[in-house]
mmCIF file of C-alpha atoms and ligand atoms in Angstrom:
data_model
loop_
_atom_site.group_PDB
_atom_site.id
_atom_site.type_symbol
_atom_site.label_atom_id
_atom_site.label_comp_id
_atom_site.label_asym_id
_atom_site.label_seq_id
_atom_site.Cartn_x
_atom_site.Cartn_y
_atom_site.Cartn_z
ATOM 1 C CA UNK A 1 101.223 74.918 119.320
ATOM 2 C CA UNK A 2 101.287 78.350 121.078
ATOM 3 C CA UNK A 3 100.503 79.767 117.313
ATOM 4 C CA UNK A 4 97.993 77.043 116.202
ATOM 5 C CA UNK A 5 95.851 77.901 119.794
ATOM 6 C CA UNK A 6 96.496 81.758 119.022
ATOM 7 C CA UNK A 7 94.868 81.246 115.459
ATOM 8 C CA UNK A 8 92.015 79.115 116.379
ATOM 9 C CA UNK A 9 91.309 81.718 119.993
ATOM 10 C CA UNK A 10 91.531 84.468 116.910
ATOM 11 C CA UNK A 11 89.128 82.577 114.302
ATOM 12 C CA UNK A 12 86.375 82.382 117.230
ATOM 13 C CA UNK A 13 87.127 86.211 117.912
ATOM 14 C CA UNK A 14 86.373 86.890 114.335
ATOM 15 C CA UNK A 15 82.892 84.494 114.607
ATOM 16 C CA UNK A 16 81.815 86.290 117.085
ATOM 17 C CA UNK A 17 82.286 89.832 115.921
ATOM 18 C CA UNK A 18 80.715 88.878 112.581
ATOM 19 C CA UNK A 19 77.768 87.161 114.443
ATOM 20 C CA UNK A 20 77.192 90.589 116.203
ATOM 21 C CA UNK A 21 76.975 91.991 112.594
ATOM 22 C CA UNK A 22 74.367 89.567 111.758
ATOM 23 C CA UNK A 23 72.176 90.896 114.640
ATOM 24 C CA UNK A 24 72.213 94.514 113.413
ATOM 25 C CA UNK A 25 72.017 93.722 109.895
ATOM 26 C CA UNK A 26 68.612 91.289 111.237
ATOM 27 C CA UNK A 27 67.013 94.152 113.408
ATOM 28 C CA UNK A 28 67.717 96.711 110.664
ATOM 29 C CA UNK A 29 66.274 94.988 107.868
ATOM 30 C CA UNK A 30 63.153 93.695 110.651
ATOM 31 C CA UNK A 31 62.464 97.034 110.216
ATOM 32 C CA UNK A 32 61.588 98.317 107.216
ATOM 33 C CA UNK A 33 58.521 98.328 105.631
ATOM 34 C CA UNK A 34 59.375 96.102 102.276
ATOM 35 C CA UNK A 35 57.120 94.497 99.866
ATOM 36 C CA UNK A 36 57.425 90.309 101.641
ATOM 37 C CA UNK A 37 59.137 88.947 97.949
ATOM 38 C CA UNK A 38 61.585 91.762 97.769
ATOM 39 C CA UNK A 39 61.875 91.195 101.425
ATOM 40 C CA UNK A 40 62.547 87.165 101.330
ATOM 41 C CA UNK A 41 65.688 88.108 98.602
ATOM 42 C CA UNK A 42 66.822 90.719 100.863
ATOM 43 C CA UNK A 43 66.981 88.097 103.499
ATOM 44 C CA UNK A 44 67.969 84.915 101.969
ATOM 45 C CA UNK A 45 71.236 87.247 100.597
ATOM 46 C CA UNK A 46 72.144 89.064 103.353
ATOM 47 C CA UNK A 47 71.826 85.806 105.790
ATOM 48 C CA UNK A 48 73.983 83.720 103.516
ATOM 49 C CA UNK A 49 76.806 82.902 105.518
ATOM 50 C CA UNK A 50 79.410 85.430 104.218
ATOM 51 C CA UNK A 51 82.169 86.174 106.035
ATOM 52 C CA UNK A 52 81.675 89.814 107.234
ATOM 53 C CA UNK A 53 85.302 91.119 106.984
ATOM 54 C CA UNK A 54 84.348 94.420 105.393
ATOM 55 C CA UNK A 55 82.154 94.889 108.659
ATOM 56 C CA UNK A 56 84.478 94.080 110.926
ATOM 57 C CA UNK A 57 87.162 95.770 109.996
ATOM 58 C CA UNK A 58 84.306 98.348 110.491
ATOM 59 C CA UNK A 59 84.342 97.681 114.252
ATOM 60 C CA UNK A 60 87.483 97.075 115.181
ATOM 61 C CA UNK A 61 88.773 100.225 113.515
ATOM 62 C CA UNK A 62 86.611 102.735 115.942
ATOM 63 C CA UNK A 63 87.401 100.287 118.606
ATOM 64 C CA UNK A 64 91.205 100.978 118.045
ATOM 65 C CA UNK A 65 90.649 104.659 117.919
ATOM 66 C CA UNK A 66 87.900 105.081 120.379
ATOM 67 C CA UNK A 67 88.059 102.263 122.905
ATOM 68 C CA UNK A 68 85.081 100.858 121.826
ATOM 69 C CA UNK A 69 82.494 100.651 119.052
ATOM 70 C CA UNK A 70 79.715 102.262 119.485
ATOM 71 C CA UNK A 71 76.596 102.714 117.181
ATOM 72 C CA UNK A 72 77.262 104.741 114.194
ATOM 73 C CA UNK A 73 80.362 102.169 113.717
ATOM 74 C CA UNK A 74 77.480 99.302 114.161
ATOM 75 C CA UNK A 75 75.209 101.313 111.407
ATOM 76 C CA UNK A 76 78.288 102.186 109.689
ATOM 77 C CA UNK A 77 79.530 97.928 109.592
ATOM 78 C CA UNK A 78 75.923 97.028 108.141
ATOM 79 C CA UNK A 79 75.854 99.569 105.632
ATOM 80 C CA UNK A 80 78.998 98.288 104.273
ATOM 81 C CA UNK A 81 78.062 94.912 104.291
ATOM 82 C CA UNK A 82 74.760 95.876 102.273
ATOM 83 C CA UNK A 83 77.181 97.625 99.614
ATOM 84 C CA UNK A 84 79.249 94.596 99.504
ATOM 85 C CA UNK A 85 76.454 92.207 99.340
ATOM 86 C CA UNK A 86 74.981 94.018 96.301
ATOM 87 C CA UNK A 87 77.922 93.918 94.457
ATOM 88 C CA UNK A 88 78.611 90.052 94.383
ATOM 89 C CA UNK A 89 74.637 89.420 93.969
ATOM 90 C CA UNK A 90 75.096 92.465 91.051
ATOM 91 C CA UNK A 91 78.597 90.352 90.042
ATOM 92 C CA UNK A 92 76.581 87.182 89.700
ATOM 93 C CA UNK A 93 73.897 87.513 87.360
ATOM 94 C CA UNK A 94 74.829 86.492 83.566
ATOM 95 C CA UNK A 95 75.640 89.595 82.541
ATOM 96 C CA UNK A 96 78.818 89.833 84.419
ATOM 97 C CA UNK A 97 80.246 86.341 85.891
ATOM 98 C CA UNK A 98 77.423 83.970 85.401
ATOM 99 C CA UNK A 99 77.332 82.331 88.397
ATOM 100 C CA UNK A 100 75.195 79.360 90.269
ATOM 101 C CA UNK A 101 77.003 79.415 93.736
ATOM 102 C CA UNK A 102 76.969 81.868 96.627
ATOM 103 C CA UNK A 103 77.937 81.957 99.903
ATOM 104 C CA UNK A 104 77.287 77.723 99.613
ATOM 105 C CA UNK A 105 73.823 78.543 98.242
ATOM 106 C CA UNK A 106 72.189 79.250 95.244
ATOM 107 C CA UNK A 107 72.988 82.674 93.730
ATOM 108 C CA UNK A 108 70.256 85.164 94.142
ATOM 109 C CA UNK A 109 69.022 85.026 90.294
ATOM 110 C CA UNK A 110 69.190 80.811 90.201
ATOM 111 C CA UNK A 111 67.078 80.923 94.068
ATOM 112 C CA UNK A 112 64.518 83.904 92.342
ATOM 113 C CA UNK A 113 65.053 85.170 89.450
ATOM 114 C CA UNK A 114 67.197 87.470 87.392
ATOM 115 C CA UNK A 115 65.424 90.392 87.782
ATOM 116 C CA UNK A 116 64.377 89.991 91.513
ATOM 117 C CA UNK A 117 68.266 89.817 91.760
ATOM 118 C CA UNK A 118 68.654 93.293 90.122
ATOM 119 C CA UNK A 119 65.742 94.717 92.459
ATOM 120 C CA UNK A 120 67.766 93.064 95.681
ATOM 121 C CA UNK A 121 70.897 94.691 94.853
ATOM 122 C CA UNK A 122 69.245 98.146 94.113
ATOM 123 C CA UNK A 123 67.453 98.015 97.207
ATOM 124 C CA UNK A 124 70.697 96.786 99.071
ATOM 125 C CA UNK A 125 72.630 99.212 97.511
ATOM 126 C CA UNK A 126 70.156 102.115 98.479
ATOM 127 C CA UNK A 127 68.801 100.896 101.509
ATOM 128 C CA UNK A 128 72.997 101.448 102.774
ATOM 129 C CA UNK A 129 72.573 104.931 102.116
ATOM 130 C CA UNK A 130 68.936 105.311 103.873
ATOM 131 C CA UNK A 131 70.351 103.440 107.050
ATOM 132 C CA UNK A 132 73.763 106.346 107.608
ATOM 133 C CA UNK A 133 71.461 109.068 106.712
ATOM 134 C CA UNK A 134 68.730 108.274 109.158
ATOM 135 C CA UNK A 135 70.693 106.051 111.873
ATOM 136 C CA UNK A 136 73.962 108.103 112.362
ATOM 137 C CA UNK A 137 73.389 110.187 115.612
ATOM 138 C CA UNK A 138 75.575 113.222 113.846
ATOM 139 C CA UNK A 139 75.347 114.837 110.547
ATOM 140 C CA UNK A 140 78.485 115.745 109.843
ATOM 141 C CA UNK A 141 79.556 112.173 110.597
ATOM 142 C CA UNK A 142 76.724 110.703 108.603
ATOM 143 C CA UNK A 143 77.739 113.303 105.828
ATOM 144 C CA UNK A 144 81.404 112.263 106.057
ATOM 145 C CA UNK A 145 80.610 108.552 105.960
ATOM 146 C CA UNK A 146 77.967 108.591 102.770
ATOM 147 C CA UNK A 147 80.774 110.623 100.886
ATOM 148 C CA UNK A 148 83.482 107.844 101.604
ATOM 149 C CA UNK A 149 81.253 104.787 100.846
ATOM 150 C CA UNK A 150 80.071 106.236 97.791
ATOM 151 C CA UNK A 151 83.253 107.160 96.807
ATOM 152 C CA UNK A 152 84.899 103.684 97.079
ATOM 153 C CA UNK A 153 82.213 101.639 96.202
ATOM 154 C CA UNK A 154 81.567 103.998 92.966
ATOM 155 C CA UNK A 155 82.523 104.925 90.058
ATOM 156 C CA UNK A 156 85.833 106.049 90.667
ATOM 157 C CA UNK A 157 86.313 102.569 92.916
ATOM 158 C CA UNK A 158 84.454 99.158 93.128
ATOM 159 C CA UNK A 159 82.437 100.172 89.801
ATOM 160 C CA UNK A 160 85.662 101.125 88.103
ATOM 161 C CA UNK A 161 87.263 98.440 88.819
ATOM 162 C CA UNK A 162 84.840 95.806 88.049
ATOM 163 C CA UNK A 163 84.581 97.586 84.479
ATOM 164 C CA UNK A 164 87.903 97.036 83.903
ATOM 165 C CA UNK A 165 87.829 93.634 85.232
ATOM 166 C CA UNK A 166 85.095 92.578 82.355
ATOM 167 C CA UNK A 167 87.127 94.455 79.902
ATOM 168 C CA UNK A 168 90.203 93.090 80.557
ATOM 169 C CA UNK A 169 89.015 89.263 79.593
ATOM 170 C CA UNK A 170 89.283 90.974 76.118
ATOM 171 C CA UNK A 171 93.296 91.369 76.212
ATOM 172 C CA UNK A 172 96.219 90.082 77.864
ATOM 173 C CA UNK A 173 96.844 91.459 81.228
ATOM 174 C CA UNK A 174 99.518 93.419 82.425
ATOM 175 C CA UNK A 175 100.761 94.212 85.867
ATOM 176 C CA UNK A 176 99.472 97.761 85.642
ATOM 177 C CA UNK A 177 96.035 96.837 84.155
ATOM 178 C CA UNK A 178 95.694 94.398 87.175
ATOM 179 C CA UNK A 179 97.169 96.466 90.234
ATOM 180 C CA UNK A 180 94.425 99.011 88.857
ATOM 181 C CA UNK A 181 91.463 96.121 88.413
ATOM 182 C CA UNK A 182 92.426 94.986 92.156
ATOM 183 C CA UNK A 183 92.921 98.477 93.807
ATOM 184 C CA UNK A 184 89.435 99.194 92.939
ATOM 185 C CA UNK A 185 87.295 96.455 92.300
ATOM 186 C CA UNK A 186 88.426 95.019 96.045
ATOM 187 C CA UNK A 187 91.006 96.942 97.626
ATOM 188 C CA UNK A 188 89.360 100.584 98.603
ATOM 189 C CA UNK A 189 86.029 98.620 99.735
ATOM 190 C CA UNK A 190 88.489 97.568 102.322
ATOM 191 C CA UNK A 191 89.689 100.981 102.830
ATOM 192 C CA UNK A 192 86.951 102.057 102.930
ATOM 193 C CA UNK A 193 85.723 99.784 105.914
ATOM 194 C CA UNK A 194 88.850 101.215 107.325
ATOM 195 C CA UNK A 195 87.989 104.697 107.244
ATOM 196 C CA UNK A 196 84.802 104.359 108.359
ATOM 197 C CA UNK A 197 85.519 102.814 111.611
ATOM 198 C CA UNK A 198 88.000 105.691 111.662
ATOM 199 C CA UNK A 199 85.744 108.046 111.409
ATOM 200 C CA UNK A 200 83.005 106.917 113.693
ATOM 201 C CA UNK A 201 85.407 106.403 116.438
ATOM 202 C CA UNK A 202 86.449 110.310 115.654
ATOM 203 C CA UNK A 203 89.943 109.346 114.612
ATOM 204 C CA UNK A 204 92.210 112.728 114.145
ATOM 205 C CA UNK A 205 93.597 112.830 110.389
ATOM 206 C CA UNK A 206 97.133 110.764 111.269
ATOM 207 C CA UNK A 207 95.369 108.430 112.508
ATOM 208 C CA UNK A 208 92.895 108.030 109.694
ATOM 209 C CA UNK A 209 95.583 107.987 107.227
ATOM 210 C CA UNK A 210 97.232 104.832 109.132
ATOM 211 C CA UNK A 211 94.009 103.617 109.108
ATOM 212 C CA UNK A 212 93.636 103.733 105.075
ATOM 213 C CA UNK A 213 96.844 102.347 104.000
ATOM 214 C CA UNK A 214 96.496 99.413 105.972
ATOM 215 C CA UNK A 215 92.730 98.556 104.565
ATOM 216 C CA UNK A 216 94.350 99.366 101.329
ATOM 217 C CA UNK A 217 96.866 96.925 101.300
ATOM 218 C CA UNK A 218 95.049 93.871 103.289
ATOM 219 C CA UNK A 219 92.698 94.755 100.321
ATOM 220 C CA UNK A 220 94.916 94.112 98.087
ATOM 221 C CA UNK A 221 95.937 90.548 99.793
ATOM 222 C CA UNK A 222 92.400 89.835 100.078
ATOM 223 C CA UNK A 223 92.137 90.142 96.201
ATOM 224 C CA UNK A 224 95.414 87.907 95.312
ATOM 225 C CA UNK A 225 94.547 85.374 97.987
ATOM 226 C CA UNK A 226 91.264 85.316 96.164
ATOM 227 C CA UNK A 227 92.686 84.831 92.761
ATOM 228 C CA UNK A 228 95.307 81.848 94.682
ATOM 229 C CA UNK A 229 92.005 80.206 95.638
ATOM 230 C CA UNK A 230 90.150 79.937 92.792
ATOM 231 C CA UNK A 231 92.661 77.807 91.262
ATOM 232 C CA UNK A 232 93.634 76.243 94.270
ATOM 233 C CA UNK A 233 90.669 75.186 96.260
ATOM 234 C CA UNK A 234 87.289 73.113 95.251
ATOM 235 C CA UNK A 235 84.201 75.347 95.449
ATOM 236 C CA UNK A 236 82.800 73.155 98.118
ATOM 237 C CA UNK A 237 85.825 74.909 100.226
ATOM 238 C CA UNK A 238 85.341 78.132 98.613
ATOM 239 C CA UNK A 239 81.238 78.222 98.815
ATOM 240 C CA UNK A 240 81.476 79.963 95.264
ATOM 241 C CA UNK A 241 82.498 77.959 91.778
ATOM 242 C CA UNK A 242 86.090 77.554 91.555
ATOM 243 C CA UNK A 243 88.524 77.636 88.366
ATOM 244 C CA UNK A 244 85.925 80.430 86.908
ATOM 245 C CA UNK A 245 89.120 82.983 86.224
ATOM 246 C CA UNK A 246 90.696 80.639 83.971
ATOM 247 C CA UNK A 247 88.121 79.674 82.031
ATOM 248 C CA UNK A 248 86.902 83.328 81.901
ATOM 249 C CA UNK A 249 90.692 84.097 81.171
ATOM 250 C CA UNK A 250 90.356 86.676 83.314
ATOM 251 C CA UNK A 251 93.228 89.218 84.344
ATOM 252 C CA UNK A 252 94.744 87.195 88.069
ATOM 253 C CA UNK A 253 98.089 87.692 89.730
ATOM 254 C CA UNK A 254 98.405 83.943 89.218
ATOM 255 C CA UNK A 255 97.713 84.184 85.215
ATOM 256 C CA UNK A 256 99.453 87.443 85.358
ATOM 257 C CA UNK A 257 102.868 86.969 87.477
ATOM 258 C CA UNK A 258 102.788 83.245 88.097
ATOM 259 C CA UNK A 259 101.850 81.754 91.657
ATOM 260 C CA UNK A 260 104.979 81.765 93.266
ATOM 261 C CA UNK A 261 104.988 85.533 92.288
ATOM 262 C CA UNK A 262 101.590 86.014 93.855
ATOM 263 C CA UNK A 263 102.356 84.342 96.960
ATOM 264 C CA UNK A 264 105.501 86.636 97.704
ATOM 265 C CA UNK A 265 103.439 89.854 96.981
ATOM 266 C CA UNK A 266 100.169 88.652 99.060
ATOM 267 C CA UNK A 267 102.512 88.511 102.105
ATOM 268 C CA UNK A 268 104.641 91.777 101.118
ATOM 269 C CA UNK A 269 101.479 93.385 101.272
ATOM 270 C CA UNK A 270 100.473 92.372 104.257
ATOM 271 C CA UNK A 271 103.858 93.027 106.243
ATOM 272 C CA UNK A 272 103.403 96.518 104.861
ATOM 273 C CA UNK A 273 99.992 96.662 106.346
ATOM 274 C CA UNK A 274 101.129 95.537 109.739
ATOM 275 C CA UNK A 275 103.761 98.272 108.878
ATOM 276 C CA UNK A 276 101.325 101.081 108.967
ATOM 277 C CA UNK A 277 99.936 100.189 111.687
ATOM 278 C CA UNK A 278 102.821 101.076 114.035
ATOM 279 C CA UNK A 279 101.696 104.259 115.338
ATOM 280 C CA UNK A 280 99.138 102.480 117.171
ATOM 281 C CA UNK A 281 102.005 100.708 119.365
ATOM 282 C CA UNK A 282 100.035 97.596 120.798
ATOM 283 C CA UNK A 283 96.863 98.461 120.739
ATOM 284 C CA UNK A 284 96.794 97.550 117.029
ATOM 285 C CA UNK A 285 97.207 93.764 117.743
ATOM 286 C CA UNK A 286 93.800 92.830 116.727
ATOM 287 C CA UNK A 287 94.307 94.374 113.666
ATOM 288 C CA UNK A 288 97.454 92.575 112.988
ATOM 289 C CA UNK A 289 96.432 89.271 113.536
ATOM 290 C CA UNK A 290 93.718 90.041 111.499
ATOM 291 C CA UNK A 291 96.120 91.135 108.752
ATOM 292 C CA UNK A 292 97.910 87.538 109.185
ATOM 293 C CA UNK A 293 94.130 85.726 109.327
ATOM 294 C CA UNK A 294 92.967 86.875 105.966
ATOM 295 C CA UNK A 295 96.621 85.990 104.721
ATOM 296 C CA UNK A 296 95.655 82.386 105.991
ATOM 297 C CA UNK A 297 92.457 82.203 104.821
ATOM 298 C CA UNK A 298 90.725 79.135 103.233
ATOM 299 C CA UNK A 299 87.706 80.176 101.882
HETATM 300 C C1 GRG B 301 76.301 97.653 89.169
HETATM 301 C C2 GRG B 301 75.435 95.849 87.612
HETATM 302 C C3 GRG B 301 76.404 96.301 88.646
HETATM 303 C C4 GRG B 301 77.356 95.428 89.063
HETATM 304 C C5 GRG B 301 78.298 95.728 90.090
HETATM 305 C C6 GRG B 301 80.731 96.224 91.421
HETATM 306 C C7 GRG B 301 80.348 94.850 91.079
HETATM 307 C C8 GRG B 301 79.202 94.574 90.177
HETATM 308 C C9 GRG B 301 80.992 93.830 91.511
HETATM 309 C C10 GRG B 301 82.111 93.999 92.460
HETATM 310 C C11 GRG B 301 83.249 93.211 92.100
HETATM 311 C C12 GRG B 301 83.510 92.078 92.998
HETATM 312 C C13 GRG B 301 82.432 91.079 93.263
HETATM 313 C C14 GRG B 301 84.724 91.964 93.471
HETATM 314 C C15 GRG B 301 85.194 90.803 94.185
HETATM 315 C C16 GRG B 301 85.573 91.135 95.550
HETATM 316 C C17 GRG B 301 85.635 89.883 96.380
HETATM 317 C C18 GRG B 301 86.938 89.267 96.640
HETATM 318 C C19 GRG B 301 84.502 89.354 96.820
HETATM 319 C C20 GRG B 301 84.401 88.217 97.769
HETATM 320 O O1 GRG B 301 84.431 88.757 99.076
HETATM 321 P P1 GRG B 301 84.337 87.842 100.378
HETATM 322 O O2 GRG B 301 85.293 86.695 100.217
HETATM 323 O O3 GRG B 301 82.858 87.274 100.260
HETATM 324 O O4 GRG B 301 84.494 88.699 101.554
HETATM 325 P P2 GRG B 301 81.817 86.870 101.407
HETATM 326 O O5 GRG B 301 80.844 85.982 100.715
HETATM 327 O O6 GRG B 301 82.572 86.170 102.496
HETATM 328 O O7 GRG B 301 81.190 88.151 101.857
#
């Protein structure tokens, strides 16, 4: 019971830090000047109800460092989300995974069109960048945090690993193929989020590392939990399609190792995040539980 009341007092933490992501990503795109179709995408997409995990690791990183979040680390949590909403409207379109459902709505090509969908995720993708260079009250922070979310969301991360991904439906998988497809395609946007909290809460470099090896690794549970779901739960659960990796034979821990397999390395991974986490004594509880939420996620 004491567990159950723990989980459900941690779910309603979670709500609320993603609603307060909501607000800044609202005011931020309130403000710009934006042609009112490109605009409508921009919102429709980015107030789909996604989760917001990315950006809240965002925040509760600089919290843990800094005692608080302040606003770069609010600036910082939007951009992210931006990045990350780009990718699965970019991930969507028939090109890549065809897709009708997002979020529990209509994809952004099926509620527009396909290339109002390319626009939205250009100007997502940009408008990320535009936000840290202009919002972040520091250069050298703002230079520090453009470096590390291009980096990880580029072509030697996300980008990288979503190339693989599509190439991979050509062969059979391997362990190694997939440990790289999941690294980057999922795994460093979550370090990422990581290291930018880090950074705008001034984290020194121990710190930081901590930091990226847990976002790393809950990445990396994110990604097989994913995989779990989509042959485990319906996609009214999941708010996307489900069963698309099979038919798309696409490289999964599940296809790849079995499910049992992928179980036993989703919570390895996270006990080894948790792990990495110990310099921070109990400070780091939030981030924990965290840890052991997405592990239990549903959706
Ligand atoms: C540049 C044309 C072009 C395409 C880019 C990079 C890319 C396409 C796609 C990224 C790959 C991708 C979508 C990886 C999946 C990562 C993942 C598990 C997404 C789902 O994340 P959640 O569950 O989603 O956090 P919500 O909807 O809650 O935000």
């Amino acid at each position: 019971m004491g567990n159950r009341t723990s989980t459900i007092d941690f779910n309603t933490r979670l709500r609320k830090k993603a609603q307060s992501v909501n607000y800044v990503l609202q005011r931020l795109l309130d403000f710009q000047q934006i042609n009112s179709e490109l605009k409508e995408a921009l919102k429709y997409t980015l107030g789909a109800p996604g989760k917001r995990v990315r950006a809240v690791l965002v925040l509760w990183c600089c919290e843990l460092v800094s005692g608080r979040v302040n606003r770069n680390a609010e600036i910082a949590s939007a951009a992210i989300e931006m990045v990350h909403t780009y990718s699965l409207i970019h991930d969507d379109l028939p090109a890549m995974d065809n897709d009708d459902l997002r979020r529990g709505l209509p994809t952004c090509h099926r509620a527009f069109d396909e290339a109002t969908a390319i626009l939205t995720g250009d100007a997502l993708l940009t408008l990320a960048f535009e936000i840290l260079a202009k919002e972040i009250d520091e250069p050298t922070v703002a230079i520090k945090l453009i470096g590390q979310l291009a980096h990880d969301a580029g072509a030697s991360g996300m980008i990288a690993g979503q190339m693989a991904d599509l190439k991979a439906e050509e062969s059979a998988g391997t362990k190694q193929m997939l440990e790289y497809i999941h690294i980057n395609k999922t795994a460093k946007m979550f370090r990422c989020a990581a290291a930018i909290g880090a950074i705008c809460g001034g984290a020194p470099e121990k710190q930081f590392d901590c930091l990226c090896e847990y976002g790393l690794k809950i990445g990396l549970a994110f990604q097989i939990t994913d995989d779990i779901l989509d042959v485990s739960a319906p996609s009214e659960q999941l708010g996307k399609t489900a069963g698309k990796d099979v038919k798309a034979a696409k490289c999964t821990y599940p296809a790849v190792v079995g499910l049992e397999k992928a179980r036993e390395l989703q919570e390895k991974l996270t006990s080894e995040a948790v792990a990495a986490l110990k310099p921070f004594g109990k400070k780091a509880d939030t981030l924990r539980q965290f840890a052991m939420t997405l592990l239990e996620r549903m959706k």
